[in-house]
Short mmCIF file of C-alpha atoms in Angstrom, two decimals:
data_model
loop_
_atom_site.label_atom_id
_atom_site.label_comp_id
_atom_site.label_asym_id
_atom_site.label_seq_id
_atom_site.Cartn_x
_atom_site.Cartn_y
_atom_site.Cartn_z
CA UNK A 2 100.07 107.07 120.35
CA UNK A 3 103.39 108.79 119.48
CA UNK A 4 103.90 112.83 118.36
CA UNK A 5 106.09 113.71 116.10
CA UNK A 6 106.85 117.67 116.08
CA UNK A 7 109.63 120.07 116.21
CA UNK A 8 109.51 121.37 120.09
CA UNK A 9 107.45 124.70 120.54
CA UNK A 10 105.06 125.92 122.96
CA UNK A 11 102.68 125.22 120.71
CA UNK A 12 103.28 121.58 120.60
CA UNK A 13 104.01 121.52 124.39
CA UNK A 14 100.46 122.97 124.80
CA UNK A 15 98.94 120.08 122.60
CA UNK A 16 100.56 116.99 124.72
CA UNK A 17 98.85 118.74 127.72
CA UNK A 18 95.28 119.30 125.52
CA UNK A 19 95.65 115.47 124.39
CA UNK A 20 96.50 114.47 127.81
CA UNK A 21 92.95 115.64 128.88
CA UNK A 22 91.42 113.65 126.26
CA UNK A 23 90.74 109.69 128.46
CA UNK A 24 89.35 108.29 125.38
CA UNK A 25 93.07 107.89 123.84
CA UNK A 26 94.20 105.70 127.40
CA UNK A 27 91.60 103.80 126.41
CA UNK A 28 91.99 100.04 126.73
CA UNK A 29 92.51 97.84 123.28
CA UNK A 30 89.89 95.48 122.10
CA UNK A 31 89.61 92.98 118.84
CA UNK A 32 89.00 95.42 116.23
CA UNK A 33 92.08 97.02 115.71
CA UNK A 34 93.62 93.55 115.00
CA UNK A 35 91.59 93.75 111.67
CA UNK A 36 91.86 97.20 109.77
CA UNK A 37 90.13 95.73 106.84
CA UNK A 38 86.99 95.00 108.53
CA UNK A 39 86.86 98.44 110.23
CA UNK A 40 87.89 100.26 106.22
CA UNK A 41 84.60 98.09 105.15
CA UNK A 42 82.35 99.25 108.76
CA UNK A 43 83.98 102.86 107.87
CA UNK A 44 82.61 103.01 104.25
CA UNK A 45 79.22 101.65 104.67
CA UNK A 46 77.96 102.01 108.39
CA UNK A 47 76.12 104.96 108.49
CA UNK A 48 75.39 106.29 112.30
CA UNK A 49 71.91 105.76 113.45
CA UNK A 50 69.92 108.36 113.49
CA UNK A 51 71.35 109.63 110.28
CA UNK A 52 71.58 113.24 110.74
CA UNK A 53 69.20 115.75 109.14
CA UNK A 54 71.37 118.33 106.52
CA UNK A 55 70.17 121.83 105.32
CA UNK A 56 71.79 121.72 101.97
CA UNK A 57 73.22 125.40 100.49
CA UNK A 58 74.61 125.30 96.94
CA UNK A 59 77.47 128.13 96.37
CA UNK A 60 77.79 129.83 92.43
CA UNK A 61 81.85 129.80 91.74
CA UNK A 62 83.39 132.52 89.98
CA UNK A 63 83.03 130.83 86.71
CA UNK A 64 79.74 129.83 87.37
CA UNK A 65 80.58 126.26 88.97
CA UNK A 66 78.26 124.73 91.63
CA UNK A 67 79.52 123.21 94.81
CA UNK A 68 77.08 122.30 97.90
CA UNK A 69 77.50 122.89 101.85
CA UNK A 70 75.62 120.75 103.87
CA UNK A 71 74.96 121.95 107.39
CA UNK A 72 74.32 119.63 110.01
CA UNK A 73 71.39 120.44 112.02
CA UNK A 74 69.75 118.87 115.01
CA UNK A 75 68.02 119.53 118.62
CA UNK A 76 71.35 118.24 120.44
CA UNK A 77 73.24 121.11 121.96
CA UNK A 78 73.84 122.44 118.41
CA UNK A 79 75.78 126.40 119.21
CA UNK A 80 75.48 125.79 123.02
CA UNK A 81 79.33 125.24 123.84
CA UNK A 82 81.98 126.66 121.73
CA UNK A 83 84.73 125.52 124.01
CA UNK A 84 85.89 128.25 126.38
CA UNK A 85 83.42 130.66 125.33
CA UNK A 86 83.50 133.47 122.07
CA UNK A 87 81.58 132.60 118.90
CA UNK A 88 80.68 128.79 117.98
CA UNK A 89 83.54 127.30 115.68
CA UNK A 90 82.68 126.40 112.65
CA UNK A 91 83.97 123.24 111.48
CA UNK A 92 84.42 122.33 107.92
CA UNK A 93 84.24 118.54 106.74
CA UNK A 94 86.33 117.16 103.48
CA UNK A 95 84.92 113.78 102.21
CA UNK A 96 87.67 112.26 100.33
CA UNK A 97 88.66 112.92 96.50
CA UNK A 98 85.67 110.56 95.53
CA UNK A 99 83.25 112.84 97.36
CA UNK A 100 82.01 109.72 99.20
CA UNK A 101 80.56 111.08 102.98
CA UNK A 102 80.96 108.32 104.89
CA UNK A 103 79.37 107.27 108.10
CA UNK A 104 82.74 107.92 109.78
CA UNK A 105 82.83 111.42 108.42
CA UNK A 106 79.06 111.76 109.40
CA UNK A 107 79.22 110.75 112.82
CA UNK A 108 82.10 112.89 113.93
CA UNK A 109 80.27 115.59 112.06
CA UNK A 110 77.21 114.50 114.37
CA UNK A 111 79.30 114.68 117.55
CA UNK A 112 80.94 118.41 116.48
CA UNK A 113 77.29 119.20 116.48
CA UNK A 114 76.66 118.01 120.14
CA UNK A 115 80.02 119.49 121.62
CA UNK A 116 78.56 123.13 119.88
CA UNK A 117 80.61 123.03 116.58
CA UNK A 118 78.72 124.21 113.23
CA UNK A 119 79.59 121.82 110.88
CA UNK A 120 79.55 121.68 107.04
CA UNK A 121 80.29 119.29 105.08
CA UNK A 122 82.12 120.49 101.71
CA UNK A 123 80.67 118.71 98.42
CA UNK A 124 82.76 119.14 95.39
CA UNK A 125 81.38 119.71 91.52
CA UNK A 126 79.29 116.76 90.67
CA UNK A 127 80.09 114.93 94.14
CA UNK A 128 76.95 113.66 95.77
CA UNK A 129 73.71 115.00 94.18
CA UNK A 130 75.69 118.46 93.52
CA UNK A 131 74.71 119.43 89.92
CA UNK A 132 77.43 119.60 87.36
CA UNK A 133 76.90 122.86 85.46
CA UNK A 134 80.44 123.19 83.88
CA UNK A 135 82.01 120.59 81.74
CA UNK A 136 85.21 120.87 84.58
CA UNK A 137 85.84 118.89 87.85
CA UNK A 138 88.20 119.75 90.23
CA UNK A 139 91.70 117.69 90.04
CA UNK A 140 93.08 116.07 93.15
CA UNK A 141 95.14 118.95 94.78
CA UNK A 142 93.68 121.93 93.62
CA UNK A 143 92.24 123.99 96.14
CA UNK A 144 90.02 126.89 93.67
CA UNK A 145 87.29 125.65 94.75
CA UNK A 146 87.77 125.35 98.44
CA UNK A 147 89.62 128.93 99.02
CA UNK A 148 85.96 130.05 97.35
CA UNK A 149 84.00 127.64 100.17
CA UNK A 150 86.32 129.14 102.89
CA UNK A 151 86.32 132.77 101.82
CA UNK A 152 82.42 132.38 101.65
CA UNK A 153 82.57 130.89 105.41
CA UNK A 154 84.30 133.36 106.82
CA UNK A 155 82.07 136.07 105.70
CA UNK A 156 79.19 134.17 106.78
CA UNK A 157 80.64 134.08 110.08
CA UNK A 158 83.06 136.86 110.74
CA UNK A 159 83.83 136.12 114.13
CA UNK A 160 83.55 132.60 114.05
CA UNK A 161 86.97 131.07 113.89
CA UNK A 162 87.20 128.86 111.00
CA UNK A 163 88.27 124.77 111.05
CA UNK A 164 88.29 122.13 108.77
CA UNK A 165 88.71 118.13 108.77
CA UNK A 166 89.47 116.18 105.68
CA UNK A 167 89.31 112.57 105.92
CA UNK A 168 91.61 109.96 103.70
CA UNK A 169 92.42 110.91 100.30
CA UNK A 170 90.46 114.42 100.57
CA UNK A 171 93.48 115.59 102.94
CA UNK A 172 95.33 116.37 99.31
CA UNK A 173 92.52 119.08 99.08
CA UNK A 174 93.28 119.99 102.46
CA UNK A 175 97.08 120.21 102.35
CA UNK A 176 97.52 122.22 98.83
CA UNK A 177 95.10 124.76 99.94
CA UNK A 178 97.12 125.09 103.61
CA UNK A 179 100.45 125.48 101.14
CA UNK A 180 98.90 127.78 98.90
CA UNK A 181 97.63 130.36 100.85
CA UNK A 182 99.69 130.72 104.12
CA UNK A 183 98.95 132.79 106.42
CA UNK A 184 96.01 134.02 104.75
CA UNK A 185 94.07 130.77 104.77
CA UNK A 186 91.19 132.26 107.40
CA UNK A 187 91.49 128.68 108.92
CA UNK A 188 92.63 128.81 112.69
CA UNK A 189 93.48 125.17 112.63
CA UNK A 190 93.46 121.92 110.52
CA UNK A 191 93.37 118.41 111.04
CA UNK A 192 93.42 115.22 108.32
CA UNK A 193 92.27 111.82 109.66
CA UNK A 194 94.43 109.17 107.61
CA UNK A 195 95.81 111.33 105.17
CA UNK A 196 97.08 110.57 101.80
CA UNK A 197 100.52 113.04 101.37
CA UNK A 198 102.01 111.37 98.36
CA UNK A 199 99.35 111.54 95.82
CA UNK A 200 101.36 110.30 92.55
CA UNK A 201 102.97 107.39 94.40
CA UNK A 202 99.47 106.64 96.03
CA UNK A 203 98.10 106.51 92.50
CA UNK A 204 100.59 104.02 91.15
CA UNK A 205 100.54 102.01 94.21
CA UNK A 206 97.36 101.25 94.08
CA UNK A 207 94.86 100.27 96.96
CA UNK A 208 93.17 97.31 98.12
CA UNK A 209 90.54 96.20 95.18
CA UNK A 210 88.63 96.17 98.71
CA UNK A 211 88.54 99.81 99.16
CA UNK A 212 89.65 101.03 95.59
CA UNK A 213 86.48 99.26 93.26
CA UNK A 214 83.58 100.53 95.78
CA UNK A 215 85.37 104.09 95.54
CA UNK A 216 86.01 103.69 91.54
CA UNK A 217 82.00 102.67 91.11
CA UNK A 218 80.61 105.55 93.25
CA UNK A 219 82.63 107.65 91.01
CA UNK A 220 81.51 106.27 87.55
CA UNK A 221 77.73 106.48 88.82
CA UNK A 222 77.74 109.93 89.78
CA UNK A 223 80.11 110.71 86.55
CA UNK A 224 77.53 109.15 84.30
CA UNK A 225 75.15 111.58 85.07
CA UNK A 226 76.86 114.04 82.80
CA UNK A 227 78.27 112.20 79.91
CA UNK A 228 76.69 114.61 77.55
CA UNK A 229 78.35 117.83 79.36
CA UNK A 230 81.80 115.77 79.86
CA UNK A 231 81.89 114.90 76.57
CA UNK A 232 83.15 117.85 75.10
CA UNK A 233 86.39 117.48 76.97
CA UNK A 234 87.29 114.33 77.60
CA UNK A 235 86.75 110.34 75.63
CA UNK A 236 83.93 109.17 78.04
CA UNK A 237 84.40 105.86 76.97
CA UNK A 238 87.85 105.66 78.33
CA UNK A 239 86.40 107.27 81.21
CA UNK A 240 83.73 105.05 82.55
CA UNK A 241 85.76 101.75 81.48
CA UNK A 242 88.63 102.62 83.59
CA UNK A 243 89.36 100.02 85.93
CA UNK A 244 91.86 101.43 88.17
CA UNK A 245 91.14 105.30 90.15
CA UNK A 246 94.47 106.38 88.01
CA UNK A 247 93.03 105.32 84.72
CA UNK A 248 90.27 107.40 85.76
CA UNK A 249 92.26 110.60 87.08
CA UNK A 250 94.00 110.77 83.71
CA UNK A 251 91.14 110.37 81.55
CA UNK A 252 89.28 112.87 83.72
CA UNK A 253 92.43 115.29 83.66
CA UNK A 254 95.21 114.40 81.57
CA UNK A 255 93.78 113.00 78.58
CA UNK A 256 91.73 115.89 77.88
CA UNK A 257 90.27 117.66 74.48
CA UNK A 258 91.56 120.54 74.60
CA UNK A 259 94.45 120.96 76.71
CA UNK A 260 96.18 117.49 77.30
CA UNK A 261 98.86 116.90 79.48
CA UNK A 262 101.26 114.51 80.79
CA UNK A 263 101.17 112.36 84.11
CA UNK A 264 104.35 113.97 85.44
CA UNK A 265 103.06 117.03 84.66
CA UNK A 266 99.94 116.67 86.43
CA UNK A 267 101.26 116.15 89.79
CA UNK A 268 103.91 118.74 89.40
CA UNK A 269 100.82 120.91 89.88
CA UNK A 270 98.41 118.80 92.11
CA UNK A 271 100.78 116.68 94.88
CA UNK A 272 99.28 117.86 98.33
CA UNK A 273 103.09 119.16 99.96
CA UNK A 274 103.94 120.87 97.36
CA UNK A 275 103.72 123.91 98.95
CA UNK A 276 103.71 122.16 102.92
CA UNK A 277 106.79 125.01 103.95
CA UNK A 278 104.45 127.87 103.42
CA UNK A 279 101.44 126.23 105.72
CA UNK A 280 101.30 128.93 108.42
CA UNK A 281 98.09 126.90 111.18
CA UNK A 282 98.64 124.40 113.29
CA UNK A 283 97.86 121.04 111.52
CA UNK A 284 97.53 117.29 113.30
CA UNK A 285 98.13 114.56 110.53
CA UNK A 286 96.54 111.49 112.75
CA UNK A 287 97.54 108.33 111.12
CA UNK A 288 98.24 104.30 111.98
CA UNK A 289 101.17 102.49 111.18
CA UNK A 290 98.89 99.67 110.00
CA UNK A 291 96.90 101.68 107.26
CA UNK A 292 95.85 99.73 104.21
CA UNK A 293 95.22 102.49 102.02
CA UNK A 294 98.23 104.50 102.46
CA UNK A 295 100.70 102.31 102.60
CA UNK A 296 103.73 101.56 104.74
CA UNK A 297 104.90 104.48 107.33
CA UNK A 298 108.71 104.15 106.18
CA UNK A 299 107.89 105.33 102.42
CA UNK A 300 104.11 107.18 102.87
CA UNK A 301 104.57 109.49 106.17
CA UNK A 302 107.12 112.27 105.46
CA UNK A 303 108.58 112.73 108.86
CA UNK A 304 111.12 115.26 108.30
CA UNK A 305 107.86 117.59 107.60
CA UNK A 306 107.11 117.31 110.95
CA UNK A 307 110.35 117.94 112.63
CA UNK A 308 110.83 121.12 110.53
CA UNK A 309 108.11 122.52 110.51
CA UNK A 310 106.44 124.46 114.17
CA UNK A 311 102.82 123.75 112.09
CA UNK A 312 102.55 120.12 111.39
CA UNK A 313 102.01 117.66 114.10
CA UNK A 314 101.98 113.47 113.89
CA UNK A 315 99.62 111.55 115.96
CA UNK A 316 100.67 108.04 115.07
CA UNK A 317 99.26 105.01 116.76
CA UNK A 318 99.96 101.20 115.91
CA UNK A 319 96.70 100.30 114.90
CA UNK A 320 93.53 102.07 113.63
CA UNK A 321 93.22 101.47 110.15
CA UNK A 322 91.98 103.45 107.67
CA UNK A 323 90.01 106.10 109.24
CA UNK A 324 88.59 103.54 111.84
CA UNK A 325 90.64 104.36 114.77
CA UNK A 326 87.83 102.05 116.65
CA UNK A 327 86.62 102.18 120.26
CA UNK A 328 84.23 99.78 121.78
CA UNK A 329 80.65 100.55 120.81
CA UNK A 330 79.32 100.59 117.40
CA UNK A 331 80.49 103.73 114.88
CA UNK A 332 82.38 105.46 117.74
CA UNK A 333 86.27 106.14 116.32
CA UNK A 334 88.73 107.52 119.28
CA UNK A 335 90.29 109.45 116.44
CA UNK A 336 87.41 111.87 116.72
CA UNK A 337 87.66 112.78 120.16
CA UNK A 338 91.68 113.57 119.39
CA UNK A 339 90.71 115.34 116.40
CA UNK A 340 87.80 117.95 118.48
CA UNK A 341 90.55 117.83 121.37
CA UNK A 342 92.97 119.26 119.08
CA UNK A 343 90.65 121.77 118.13
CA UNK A 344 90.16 123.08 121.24
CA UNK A 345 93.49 123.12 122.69
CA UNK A 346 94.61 125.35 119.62
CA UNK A 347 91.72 127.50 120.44
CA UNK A 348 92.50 127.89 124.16
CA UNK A 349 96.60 128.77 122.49
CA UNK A 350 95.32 131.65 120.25
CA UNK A 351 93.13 133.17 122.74
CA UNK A 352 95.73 133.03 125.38
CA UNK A 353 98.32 134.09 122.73
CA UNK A 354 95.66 137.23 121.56
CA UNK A 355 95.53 138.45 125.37
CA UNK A 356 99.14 138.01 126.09
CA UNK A 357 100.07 140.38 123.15
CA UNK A 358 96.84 142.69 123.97
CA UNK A 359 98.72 142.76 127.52
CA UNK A 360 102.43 143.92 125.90
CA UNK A 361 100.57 146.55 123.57
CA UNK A 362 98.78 148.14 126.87
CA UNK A 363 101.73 148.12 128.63
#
C-alpha cells in the first residue's frame, strides 16, 4: 500500500495507526490476480450467518421515507468502543443503486463485533424502502443524508458519528463532506473504492459485468412505482434504458416538469465539487487495478490529496473493486484498514480534546 497526503500530524498519526493493523503485511495469494472474479464474489456472496437487521424508517421534511437498518447480534455488540467513551456509531452507504452487498454486510458484521453500532443507510425506494414521493434522490445530493445524520446524532449525542460508503455511493458521501464542512457531525469518513468523477464515470461506462446486474436491480425495485413515477418522468424510457446513464437522465434530466440538461446536472451533483470545504479526516482506499473506476492516471485526483490536511489515499496494486481479498472466504483486508482508520482518528481527537483542555487550565 502507498499514502498519499499532504504531511500533518494528523497523517503522521495514521501511518503509525495503519502500522498496527498486521492484516495489511499480509502475504499475497491468487485472488488479487483476478479483480473480476472478486467484483462478481463482492456482489453476490452474502456472509454466512447473514446478519439479523432492526429496520427504522425516518419521515423527511417533505414527507419522504428513507430506512436505517441496525445491525444487531449477541457478538460483542457496544462492548468495545476503542479506547473507551461512548460506542461509535458507524454509518454504512450502499452504492447509488442501493444494492447492500455481502461486502458491505460483512464489514458491517465485523463493526458489530469490534463494538461499533452500525446502520446501514437505505435511500427512497432502495431496498424494500417505500416510495411515498414521486422524487428519488440524484447521485450527489446529500438532502437526504444531512437529515439521516442530523437524526443520528440526536439519537446519540455523545456518540461520535462515522460513516463508510462503498463504490459509487462515495458520491453521496463526498458532496455531503463538501457541503457542510465543519458542521457535518461526522468525526471521520472513509469510501472503499470510490467513484470521484461521476460525469466521466457515467460516460465511461463499466463492465456489462458489473453495470447490467446493477442496471436490473434498479429497474426491479423502480417498477414498483411506475404509477407514482409517472407523473414526472416517461417510464417507458425509463425501464428500457440499457445503459445506468440512460437511466440517470430519464430518472433526472428528462423530467416533466422541470427538465434539464446533462451538463447541467453534474454542475450540481459531481461528488468534489465542494472537496476544499471538507473539514474530517477522510481515507479514499482504492486499487490501481479497479475495473469499475477506471485507470488511476485519469480517475484518482491526486492533487486533492496533497492539498488538502483532510483527504488521505490508501492505494494498493491490486484489490479490485471493493474486494481487497484476504485468504478465507468473504474476509476483505480493506475492512480491517478501514475500522483501523477509525480508531486511530479517534485516539487523535481525544488526545487533541485533552491537549487543548490542558492549555485552557493552564
Amino acid at each position: 500500500c502507498r499514502l498519499f497526503c499532504k504531511p500533518s500530524a494528523l497523517a503522521q498519526h495514521l501511518v503509525w495507526g495503519l502500522g498496527r493493523s498486521v492484516v495489511l503485511w499480509g502475504r499475497c495469494w491468487l485472488w488479487p490476480n483476478w479483480p473480476q472474479l472478486q467484483m462478481l464474489q463482492q456482489l453476490l456472496q452474502l456472509p454466512k450467518p447473514e446478519p439479523a437487521v432492526a429496520r427504522e424508517f425516518l419521515q423527511l421534511s417533505d414527507a419522504g421515507l428513507v430506512a436505517l437498518d441496525w445491525l444487531v447480534g449477541p457478538q460483542g455488540a457496544g462492548s468495545d468502543s476503542g479506547g473507551g467513551g461512548p460506542s461509535l456509531v458507524l454509518l454504512l452507504i450502499p452504492n447509488a443503486a442501493g444494492k447492500v452487498t455481502g461486502g458491505l454486510l460483512q464489514l458491517g458484521l465485523q463493526a458489530l463485533e469490534q463494538g461499533f453500532i452500525p446502520v446501514i443507510f437505505n435511500r427512497r425506494g432502495h431496498n424494500g424502502c417505500p416510495l411515498t414521493t414521486p422524487c428519488l434522490q440524484p447521485f450527489g445530493d446529500p438532502g437526504d443524508l444531512r437529515e439521516v445524520v442530523t437524526y443520528l446524532h440526536c439519537r446519540h449525542p455523545t456518540a461520535p458519528l462515522l460513516a463508510v460508503s462503498e463504490g459509487s455511493g462515495s458520491g453521496l458521501l463526498l458532496a455531503y463532506l463538501g457541503e457542510s464542512g465543519s458542521s457535518s457531525h461526522l468525526a471521520a469518513a472513509a469510501c472503499i473504492s470510490p467513484i470521484f468523477r461521476g460525469r466521466d464515470w457515467f460516460e465511461a461506462r463499466m463492465p456489462w459485468l458489473y453495470e447490467w446486474p446493477l442496471l436490473l436491480h434498479l429497474k426491479r425495485g423502480l417498477s414498483r412505482y411506475v404509477g407514482s413515477l409517472a407523473k414526472m418522468v416517461d417510464v417507458d424510457r425509463l425501464l428500457g434504458s440499457r445503459s445506468l446513464r440512460e437511466l440517470e437522465e430519464a430518472l433526472f434530466c428528462r423530467t416533466k416538469s422541470n427538465p434539464s440538461s446533462w451538463e447541467a446536472y453534474w454542475e450540481r451533483n459531481e461528488p468534489l465539487r465542494d472537496a476544499d470545504e471538507a473539514a474530517v479526516p477522510v481515507l479514499c482506499l482504492c486499487s490501481a487495478d479497479d475495473p469499475v473506476r477506471g485507470p488511476p492516471s485519469c480517475s484518482l485526483p491526486f492533487e486533492l490529496f496533497r492539498s488538502s490536511p483532510y483527504f488521505f489515499l490508501l492505494l494498493t496494486s491490486r484489490g479490485g473493486h471493493c474486494g481487497f481479498p484476504q485468504q478465507g472466504p468473504g474476509h476483505s483486508w480493506g475492512h480491517e484498514a478501514v475500522l483501523e482508520f477509525f480508531r486511530a482518528m479517534i485516539e487523535f481527537l481525544r488526545a487533541e480534546e485533552r491537549r487543548k483542555g490542558l492549555l485552557r487550565s493552564h
